[in-house]
XYZ file of C-alpha atoms in Angstrom:
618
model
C 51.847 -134.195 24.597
C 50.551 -132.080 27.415
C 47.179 -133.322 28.537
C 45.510 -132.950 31.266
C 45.890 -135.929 34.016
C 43.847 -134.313 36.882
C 41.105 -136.405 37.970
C 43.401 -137.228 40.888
C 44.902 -134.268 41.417
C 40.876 -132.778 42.064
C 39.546 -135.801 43.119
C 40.764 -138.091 46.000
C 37.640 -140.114 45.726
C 38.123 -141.135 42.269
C 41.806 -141.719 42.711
C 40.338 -144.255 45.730
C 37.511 -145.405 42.647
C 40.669 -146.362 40.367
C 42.739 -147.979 42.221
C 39.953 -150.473 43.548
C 39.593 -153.711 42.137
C 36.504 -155.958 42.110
C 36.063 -158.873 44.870
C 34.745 -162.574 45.593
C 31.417 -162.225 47.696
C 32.615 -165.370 50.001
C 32.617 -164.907 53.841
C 36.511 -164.539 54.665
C 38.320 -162.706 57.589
C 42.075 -161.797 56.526
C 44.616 -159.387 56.074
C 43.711 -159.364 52.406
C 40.889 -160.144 49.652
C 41.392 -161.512 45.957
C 38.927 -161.024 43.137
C 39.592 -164.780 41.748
C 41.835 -167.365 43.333
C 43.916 -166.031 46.453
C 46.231 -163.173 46.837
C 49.719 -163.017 45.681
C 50.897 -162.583 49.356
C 50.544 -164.515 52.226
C 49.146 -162.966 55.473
C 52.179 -161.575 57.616
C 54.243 -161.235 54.494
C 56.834 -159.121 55.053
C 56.611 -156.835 52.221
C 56.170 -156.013 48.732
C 58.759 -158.057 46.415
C 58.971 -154.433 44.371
C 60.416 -152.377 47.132
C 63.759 -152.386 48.562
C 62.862 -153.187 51.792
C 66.245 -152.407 52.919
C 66.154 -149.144 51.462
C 67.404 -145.767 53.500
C 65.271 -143.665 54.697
C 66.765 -139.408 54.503
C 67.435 -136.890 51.881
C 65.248 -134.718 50.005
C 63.418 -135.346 46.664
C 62.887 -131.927 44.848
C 60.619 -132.921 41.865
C 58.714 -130.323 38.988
C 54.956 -130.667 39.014
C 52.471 -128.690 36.088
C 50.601 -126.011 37.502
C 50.583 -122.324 38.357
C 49.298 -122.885 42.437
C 46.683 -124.019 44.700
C 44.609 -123.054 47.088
C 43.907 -125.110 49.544
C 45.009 -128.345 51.556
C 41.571 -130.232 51.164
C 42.172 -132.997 48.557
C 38.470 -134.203 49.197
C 36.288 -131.102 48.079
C 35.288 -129.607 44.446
C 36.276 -126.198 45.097
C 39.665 -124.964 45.071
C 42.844 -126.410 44.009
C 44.330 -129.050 46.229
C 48.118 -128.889 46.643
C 49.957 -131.188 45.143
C 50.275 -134.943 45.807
C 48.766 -134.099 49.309
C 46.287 -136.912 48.962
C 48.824 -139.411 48.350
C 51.324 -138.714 50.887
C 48.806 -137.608 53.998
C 45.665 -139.543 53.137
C 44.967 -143.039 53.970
C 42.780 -145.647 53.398
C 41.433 -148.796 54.972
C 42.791 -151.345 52.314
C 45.546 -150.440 49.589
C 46.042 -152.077 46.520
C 49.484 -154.448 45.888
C 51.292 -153.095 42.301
C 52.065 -156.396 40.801
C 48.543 -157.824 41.165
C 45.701 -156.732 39.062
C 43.247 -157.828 41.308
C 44.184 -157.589 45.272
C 43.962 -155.196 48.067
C 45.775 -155.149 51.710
C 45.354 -154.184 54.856
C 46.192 -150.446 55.632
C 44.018 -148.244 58.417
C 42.265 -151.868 58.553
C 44.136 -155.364 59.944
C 41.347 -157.654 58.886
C 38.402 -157.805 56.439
C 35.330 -160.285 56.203
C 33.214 -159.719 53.283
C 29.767 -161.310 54.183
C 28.435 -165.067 52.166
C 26.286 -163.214 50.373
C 27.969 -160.116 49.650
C 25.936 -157.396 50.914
C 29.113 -156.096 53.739
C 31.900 -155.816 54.271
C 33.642 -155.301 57.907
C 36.656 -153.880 58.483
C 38.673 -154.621 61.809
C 41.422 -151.301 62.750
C 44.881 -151.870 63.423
C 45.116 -150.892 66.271
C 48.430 -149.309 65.614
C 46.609 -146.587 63.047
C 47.605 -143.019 64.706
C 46.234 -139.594 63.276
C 49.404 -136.917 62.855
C 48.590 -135.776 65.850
C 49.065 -139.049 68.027
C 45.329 -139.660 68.117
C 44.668 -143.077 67.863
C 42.192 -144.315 65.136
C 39.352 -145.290 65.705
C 35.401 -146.836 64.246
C 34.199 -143.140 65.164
C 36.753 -141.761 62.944
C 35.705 -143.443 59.952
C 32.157 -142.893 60.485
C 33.253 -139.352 60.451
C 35.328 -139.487 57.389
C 31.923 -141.513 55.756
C 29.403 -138.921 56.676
C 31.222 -135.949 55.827
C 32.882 -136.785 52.538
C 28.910 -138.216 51.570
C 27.330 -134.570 53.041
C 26.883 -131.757 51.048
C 30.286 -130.407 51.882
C 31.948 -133.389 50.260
C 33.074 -133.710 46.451
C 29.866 -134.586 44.762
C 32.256 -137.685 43.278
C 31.677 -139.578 46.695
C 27.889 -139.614 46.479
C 28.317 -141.004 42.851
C 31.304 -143.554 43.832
C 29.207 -144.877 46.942
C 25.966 -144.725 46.133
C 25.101 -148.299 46.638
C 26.484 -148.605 49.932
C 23.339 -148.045 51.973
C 25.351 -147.342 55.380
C 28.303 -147.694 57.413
C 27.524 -148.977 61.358
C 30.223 -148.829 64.514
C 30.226 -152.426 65.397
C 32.687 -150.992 68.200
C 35.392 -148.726 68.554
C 37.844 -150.811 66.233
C 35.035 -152.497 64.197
C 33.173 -150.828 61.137
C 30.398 -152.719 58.694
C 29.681 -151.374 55.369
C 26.192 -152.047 54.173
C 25.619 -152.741 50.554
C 21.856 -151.512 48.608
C 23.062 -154.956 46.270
C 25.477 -157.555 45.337
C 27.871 -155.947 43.517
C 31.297 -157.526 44.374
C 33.553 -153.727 43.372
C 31.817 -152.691 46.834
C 34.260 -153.646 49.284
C 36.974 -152.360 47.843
C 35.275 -148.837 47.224
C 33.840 -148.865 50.949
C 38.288 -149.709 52.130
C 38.951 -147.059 49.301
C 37.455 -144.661 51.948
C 40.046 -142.356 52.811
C 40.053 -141.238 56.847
C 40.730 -138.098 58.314
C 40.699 -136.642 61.997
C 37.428 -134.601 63.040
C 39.425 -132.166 64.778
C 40.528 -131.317 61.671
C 39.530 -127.578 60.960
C 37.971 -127.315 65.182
C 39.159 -123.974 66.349
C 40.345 -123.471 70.035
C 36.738 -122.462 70.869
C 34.970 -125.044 70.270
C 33.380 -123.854 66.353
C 35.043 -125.625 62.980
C 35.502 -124.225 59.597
C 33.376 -126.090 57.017
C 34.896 -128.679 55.390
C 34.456 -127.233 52.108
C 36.171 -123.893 53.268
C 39.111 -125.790 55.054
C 42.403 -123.598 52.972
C 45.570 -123.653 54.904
C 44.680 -125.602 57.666
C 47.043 -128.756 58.393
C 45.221 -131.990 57.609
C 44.894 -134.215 60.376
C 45.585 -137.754 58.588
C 47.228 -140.726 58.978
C 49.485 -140.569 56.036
C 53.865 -140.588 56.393
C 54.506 -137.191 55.271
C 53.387 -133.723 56.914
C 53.498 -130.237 55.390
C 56.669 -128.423 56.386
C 56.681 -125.622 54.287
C 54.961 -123.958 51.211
C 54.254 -120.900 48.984
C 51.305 -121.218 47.299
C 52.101 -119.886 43.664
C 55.489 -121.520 43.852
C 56.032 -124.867 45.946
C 55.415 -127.289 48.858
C 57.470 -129.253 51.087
C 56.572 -132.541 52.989
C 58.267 -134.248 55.442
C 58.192 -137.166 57.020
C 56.091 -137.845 60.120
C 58.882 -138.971 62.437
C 56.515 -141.274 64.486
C 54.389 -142.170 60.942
C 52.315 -145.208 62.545
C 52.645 -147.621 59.266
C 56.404 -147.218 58.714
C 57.187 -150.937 59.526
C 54.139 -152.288 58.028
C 53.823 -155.174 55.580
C 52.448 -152.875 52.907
C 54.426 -150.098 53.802
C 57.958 -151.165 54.290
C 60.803 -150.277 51.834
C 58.300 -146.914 50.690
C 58.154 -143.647 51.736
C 62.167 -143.345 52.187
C 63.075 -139.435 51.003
C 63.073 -137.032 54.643
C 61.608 -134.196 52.407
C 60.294 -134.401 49.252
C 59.551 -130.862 47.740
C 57.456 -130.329 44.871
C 57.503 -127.160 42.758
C 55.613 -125.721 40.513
C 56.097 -125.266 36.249
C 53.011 -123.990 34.072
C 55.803 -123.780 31.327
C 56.819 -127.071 30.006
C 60.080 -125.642 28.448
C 61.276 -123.850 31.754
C 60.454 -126.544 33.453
C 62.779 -128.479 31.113
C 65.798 -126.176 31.489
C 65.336 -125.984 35.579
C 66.223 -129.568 35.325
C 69.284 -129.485 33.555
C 70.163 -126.539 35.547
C 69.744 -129.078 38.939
C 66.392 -127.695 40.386
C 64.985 -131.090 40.218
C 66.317 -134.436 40.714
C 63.801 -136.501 38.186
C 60.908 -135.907 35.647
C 59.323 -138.211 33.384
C 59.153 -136.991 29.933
C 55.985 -137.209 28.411
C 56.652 -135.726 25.027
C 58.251 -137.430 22.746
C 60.486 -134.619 21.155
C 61.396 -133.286 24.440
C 62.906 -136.656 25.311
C 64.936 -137.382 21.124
C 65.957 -134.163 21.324
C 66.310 -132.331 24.329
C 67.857 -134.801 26.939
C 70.970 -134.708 25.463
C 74.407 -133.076 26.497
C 77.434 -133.650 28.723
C 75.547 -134.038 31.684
C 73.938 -137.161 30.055
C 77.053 -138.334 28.737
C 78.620 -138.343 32.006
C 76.352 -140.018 33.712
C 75.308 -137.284 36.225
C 71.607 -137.485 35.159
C 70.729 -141.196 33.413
C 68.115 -141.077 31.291
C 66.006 -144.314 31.209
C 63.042 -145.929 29.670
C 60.719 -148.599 32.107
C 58.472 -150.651 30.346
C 54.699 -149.796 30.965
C 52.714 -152.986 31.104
C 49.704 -150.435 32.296
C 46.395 -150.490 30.517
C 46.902 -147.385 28.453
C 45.384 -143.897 29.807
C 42.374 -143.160 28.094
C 43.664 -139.709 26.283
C 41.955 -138.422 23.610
C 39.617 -135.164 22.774
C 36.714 -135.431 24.611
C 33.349 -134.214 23.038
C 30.519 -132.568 25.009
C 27.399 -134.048 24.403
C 25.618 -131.100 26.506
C 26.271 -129.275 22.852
C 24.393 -129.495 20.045
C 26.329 -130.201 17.453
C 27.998 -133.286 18.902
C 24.343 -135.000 19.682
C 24.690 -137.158 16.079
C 26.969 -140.039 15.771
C 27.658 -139.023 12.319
C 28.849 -135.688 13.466
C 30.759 -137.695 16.112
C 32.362 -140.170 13.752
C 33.264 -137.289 10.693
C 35.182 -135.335 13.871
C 37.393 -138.888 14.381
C 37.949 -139.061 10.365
C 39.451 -136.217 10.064
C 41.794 -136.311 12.762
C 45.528 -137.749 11.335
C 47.298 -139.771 13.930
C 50.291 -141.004 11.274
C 50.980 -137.628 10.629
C 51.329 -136.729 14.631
C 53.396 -139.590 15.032
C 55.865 -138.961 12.142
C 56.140 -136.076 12.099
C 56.221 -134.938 16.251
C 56.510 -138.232 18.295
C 59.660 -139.686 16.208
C 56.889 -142.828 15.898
C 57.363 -143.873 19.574
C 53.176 -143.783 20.209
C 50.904 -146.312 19.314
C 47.107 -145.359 18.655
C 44.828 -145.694 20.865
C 42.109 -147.793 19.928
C 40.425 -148.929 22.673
C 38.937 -148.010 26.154
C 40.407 -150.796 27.347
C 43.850 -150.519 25.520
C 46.374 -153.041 26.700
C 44.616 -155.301 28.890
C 42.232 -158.022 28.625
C 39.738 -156.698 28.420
C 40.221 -154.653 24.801
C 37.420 -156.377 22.654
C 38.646 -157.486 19.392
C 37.096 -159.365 16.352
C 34.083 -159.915 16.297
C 31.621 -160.425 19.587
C 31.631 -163.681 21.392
C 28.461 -165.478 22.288
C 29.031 -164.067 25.752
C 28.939 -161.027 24.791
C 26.240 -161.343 22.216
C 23.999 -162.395 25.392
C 24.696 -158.781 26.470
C 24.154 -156.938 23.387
C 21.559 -158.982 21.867
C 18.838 -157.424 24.135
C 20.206 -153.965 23.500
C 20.478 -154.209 19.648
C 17.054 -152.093 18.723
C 19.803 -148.965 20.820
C 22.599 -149.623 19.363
C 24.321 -148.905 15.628
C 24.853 -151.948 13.973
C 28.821 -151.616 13.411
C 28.749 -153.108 17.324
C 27.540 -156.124 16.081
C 30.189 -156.759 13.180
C 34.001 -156.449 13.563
C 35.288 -154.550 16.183
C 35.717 -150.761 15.059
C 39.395 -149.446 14.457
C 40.261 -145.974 14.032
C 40.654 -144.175 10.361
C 44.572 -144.498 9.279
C 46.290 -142.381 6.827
C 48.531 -144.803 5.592
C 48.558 -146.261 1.908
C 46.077 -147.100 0.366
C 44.212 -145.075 3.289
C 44.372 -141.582 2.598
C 43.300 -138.060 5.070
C 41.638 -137.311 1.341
C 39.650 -140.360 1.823
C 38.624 -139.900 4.948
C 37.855 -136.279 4.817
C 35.501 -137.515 1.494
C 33.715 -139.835 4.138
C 33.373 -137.318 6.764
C 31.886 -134.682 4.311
C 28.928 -137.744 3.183
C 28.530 -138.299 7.008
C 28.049 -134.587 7.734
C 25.548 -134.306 4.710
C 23.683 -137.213 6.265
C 23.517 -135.331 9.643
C 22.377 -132.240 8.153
C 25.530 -130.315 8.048
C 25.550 -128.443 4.635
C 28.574 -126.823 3.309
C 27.036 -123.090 1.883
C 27.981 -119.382 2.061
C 31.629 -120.190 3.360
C 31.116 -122.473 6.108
C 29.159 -125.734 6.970
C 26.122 -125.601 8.535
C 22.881 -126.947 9.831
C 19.496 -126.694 8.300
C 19.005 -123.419 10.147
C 21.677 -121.973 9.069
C 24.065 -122.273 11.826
C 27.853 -122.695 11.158
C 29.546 -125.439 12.803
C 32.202 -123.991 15.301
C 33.811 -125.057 18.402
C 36.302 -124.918 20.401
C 38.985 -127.216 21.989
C 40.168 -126.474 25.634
C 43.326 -127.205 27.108
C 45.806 -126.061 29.152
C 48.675 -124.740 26.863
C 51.065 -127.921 25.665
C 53.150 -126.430 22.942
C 52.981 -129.946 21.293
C 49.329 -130.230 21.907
C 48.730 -126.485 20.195
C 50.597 -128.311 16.974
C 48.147 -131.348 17.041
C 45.209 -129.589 17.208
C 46.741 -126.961 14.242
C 47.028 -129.751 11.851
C 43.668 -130.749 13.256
C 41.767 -127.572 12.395
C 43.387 -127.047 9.261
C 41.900 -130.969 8.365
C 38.473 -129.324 9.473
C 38.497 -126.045 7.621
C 38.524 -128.588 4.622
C 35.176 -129.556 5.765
C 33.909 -126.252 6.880
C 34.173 -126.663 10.205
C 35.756 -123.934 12.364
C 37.857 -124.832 15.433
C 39.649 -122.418 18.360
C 42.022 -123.505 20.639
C 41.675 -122.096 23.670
C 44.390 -122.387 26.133
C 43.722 -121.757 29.624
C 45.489 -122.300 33.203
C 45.403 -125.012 35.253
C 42.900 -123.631 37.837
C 40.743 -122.005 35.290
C 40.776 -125.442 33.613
C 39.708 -127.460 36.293
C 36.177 -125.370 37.004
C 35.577 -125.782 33.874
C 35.904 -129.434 33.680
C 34.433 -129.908 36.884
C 31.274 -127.863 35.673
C 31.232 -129.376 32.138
C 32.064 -125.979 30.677
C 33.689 -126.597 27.575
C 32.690 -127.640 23.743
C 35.864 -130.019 23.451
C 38.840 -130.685 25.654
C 42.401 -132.952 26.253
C 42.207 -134.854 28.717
C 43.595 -137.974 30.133
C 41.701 -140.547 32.143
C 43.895 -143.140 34.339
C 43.416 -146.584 33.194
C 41.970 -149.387 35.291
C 43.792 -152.758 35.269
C 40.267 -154.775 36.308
C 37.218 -152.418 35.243
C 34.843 -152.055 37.722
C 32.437 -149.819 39.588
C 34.502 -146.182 37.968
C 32.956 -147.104 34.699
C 29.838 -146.207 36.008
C 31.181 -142.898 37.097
C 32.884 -142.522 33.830
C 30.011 -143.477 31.523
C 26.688 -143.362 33.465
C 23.524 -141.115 32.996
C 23.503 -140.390 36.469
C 27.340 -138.931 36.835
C 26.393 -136.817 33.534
C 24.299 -134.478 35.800
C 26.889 -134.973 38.629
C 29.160 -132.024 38.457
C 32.987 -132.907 39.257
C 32.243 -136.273 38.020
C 34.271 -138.532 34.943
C 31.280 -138.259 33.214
C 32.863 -135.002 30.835
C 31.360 -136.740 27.876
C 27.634 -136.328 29.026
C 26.736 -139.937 27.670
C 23.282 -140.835 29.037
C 22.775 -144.130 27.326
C 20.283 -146.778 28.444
C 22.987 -149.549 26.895
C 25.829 -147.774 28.205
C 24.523 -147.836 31.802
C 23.337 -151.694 31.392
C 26.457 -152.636 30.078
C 28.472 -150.640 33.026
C 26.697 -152.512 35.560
C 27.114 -155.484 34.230
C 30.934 -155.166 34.133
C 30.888 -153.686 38.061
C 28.708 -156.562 39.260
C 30.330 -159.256 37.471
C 31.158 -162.173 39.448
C 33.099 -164.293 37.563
C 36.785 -163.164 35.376
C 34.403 -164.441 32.312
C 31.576 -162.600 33.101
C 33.872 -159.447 33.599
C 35.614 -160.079 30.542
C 32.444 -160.654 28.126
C 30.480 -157.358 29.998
C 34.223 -155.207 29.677
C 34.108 -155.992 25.812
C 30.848 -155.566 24.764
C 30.784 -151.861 26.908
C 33.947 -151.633 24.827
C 32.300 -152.151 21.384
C 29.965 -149.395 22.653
C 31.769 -147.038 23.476
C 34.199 -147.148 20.827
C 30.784 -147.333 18.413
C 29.557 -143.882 19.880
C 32.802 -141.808 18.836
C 32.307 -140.335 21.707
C 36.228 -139.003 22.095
C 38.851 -138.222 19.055
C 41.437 -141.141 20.382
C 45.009 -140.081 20.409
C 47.664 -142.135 21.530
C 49.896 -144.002 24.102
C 53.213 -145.201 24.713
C 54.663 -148.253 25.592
C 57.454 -146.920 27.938
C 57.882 -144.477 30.763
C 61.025 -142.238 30.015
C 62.215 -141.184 32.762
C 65.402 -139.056 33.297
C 67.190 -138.594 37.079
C 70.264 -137.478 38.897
C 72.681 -140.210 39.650
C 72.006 -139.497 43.471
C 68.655 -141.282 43.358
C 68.791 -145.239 43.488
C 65.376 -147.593 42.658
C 64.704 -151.190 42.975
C 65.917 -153.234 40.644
C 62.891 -153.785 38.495
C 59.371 -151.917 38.650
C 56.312 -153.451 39.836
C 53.576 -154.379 36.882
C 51.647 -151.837 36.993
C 52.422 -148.377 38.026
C 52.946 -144.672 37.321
C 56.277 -143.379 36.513
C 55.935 -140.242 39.269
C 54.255 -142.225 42.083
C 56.981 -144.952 42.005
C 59.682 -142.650 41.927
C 57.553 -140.984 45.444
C 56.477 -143.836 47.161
C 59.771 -146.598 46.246
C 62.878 -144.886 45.262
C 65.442 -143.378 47.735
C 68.611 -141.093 48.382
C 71.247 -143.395 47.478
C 73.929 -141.098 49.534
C 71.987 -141.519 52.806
C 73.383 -145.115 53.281
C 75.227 -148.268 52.458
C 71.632 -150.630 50.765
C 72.755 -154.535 49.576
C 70.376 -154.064 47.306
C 70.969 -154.424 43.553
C 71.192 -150.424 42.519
C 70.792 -149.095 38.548
């Protein structure tokens, strides 16, 4: 089920966007800030209760990542690609977000935060233990820096987007920095401490000129994060290691993380070499992602041994929003109709039966497994938000909210292909002289991008064989990662897999997913192209709610929306991680709430031969 998860990879800005969580505009100073109620921990707790805080710090993690090689070292710019994970292990922020909370943020870069009384700033106080990889100690400059260079025109346009209603940032002094807000919006704190910082002698030359930040390559970031590069071939891997005088190493939010000396990532663009250099010992853990892969293929004496344990962690996530995403820039996928015949003929049973061994559930919401999924049929809350929209929007909002087309008894894919023919008819779409087409004569032909998943070349077989039916003619197009990412960054593309994160509390990155304003935004979430006057309503309302009900009533009706616009072919999700690793690599005893599979096995896990731990071990 290869997909592509890359918005973070391309993106530090919108990895900053989605890990943010909404706040309370009440005038506070403290080590940490709670959307409702108060955070989970204390100020001067000690440290996460996920983490092993005990936990050894050596060895070397050697893990597999997808991809054929990058480019550059600059996380924070649209061209290129970034080497891997380089944002997350040399990158900070000002506040980070606490795994087990939906809804709280920590000091990082910043020891104290006061959010104004009426919530138009937010200032952020330095610790004033924050050093740069070079020993430079942080300071207000710094982040002004960071600010008006990721915001300039040789930033990623997906910073202008994400902070466009911060109005400025002042230097109260050389520890002190104020974020000022264009409006109440109570997301904006946490995107202004998602602002990652970075040293401005990064890219100076000895004398005295700089590269542009957008042409920075090979140059060694100057950041504040625990690992620097150590070695790397760009076409094959790249090593970190740790920063041996890494600033944060004893702090509250970073103790019991970070342990592995080295971790080495190297590169795959085959999924079933990748597979076999496991078994073989090039890696020490992967988590399996296909569903076949991990019934049939992690099996053998190894596993029955117990040299690599193969193990599945539940995922109380929200589910990733993965699905094939339509491009409204074309033609032919301007019509709802067109839009909803695409979804009926698309057979998730079949997919699940017959190549996921029925471990996926369906997705069926952009929202799936949180709160904030709307179900039934709209409350008077949310009717207060549609109401004034209604004369915009198809009626099946206002009714029970929409599932997806099932193939299972009495449902039938004859059924629904019989639908999607009348809804094609109704658009215009004709079937005549061997294919389907429009009034003018135009066949109706596409093609689906992606970046070469065996599995995902299967799905989208069956797929086009359910569309020849209706006279519709599909290519897959398989690319490589680089290639792929232009062309997502530049909206290049008819349809495409794709995978957005999920969001535990929606906020200000549905704007950036769904807005008009993103749509022209190139390197933006916006792939879709929706430029909807009820869509953008709706997606402020849910980033400047101020209440959890106000949040949840503005979250489902943009829900019922977006779900009403068939805007993506919904595919699927599962309810587990499966993750398989070497017997040399210990975890805590239980995984935080709400996590990814790969970053917790980065940021929390550890060599379990580099010393004696107390702490419970499976």
């Amino acid at each position: 089920m290869t997909v592509a998860l890359r918005r973070i990879a391309s993106s530090f800005a919108l990895a900053c966007m989605l890990c943010t969580l909404v706040s309370v505009p009440v005038a506070r100073a403290a080590a940490s800030i709670a959307q409702y109620g108060t955070p989970k921990y204390p100020d001067g707790f000690a440290h996460f209760d996920y983490v092993n805080p005990d936990a050894p710090k050596g060895g070397t993690l050697t893990l597999a990542t997808f991809g054929s090689g990058f480019d550059k070292f600059n996380p924070l710019t649209l061209r290129g690609v970034a080497a891997p994970r380089i944002g997350e292990l040399m990158f900070e922020t000002l506040i980070t977000n606490s795994s087990d909370e939906p809804n709280s943020a920590y000091g990082l870069l910043a020891d104290d935060i006061r959010i104004a009384s009426d919530g138009m700033s937010v200032t952020f106080h330095l610790n004033q233990a924050a050093r740069f990889s070079n020993g430079d100690k942080v300071t207000a400059a710094d982040v002004k820096y960071s600010y008006d260079t990721l915001l300039g025109k040789h930033g990623n346009p997906a910073f202008r987007v994400a902070f466009q209603d911060i109005v400025k940032l002042d230097v109260v002094d050389s520890a002190t920095v104020r974020f000022t807000f264009a409006r109440h919006n109570g997301d904006l704190p946490y995107i202004a401490g998602g602002l990652p910082v970075f040293s401005p002698k990064w890219g100076a030359r000895a004398d005295g000129t700089r590269v542009d930040f957008d042409k920075l390559g090979f140059e060694q970031p100057i950041a504040t994060g625990p690992y620097l590069i150590d070695q790397y071939s760009p076409g094959r891997d790249i090593s970190y290691k740790r920063d041996p005088h890494y600033w944060a190493k004893d702090l509250p939010t970073r103790r019991g993380m970070y342990n592995f000396e080295r971790i080495v990532l190297k590169l795959y663009s085959d999924d079933v070499a990748r597979l076999e250099a496991f078994k073989a010992g090039e890696f020490d853990a992967v988590s399996e992602n296909r569903a076949r892969n991990w019934v049939r293929s992690y099996t053998g004496e190894q596993f029955d041994n117990g040299t690599i344990i193969k193990r599945e962690f539940p995922n109380h996530n929200g589910a990733n929003i993965q699905a094939f995403f339509m491009n409204l820039r074309r033609p032919q996928f301007q019509d709802r109709r067109v839009r909803a015949a695409l979804n009926l003929a698309f057979d998730f049973e079949w997919a699940d039966r017959m190549l996921f061994y029925k471990l996926y559930d369906r997705l069926e919401s952009y929202f799936m497994n949180t709160d904030f999924e709307a179900t039934g049929m709209p409350s008077p809350a949310e009717l207060k938000l549609l109401e004034p929209l209604r004369k915009e929007l198809d009626p099946s909002v206002f009714g029970p909210m929409t599932r997806q087309p099932v193939t299972t008894p009495p449902h039938s894919l004859r059924d629904n292909l019989r639908q999607a023919r009348e809804l094609l008819a109704q658009a215009g779409w004709t079937y005549r002289d061997g294919a389907l087409r429009n009034a003018a004569g135009v066949p109706f032909r596409f093609e689906l991008l992606d970046t070469g998943s065996a599995v995902m070349q299967q799905v989208a077989s069956v797929y086009q064989r359910n569309l020849q039916k209706l006279g519709i003619t599909l290519t897959f197009r398989s690319t490589d990662p680089a290639l792929y990412e232009q062309r997502l960054d530049n909206f290049n593309f008819d349809m495409t897999t794709l995978v957005l994160p999920a969001v535990q509390m929606p906020g200000t990155e549905q704007i950036g997913r769904w807005g008009s304003k993103a749509a022209d935004t190139p390197g933006s979430e916006n792939f879709i192209g929706i430029k909807s006057h009820a869509v953008d309503v709706l997606a402020d309302a849910v980033a400047s709610a101020h209440t959890l009900e106000d949040l949840t009533a503005a979250s489902h009706a943009l829900d019922r929306v977006l779900v009403s616009g068939c805007y993506i072919v919904p595919n699927w999700y599962s309810p587990n991680f499966n993750v398989a690793y070497r017997r040399t690599l210990a975890h805590p005893a239980s995984p935080p709430l709400y996590y990814s599979s790969d970053s917790w096995i980065v940021s929390s896990w550890w060599d379990a031969a580099s010393a004696r731990v107390s702490a419970p071990l499976k």
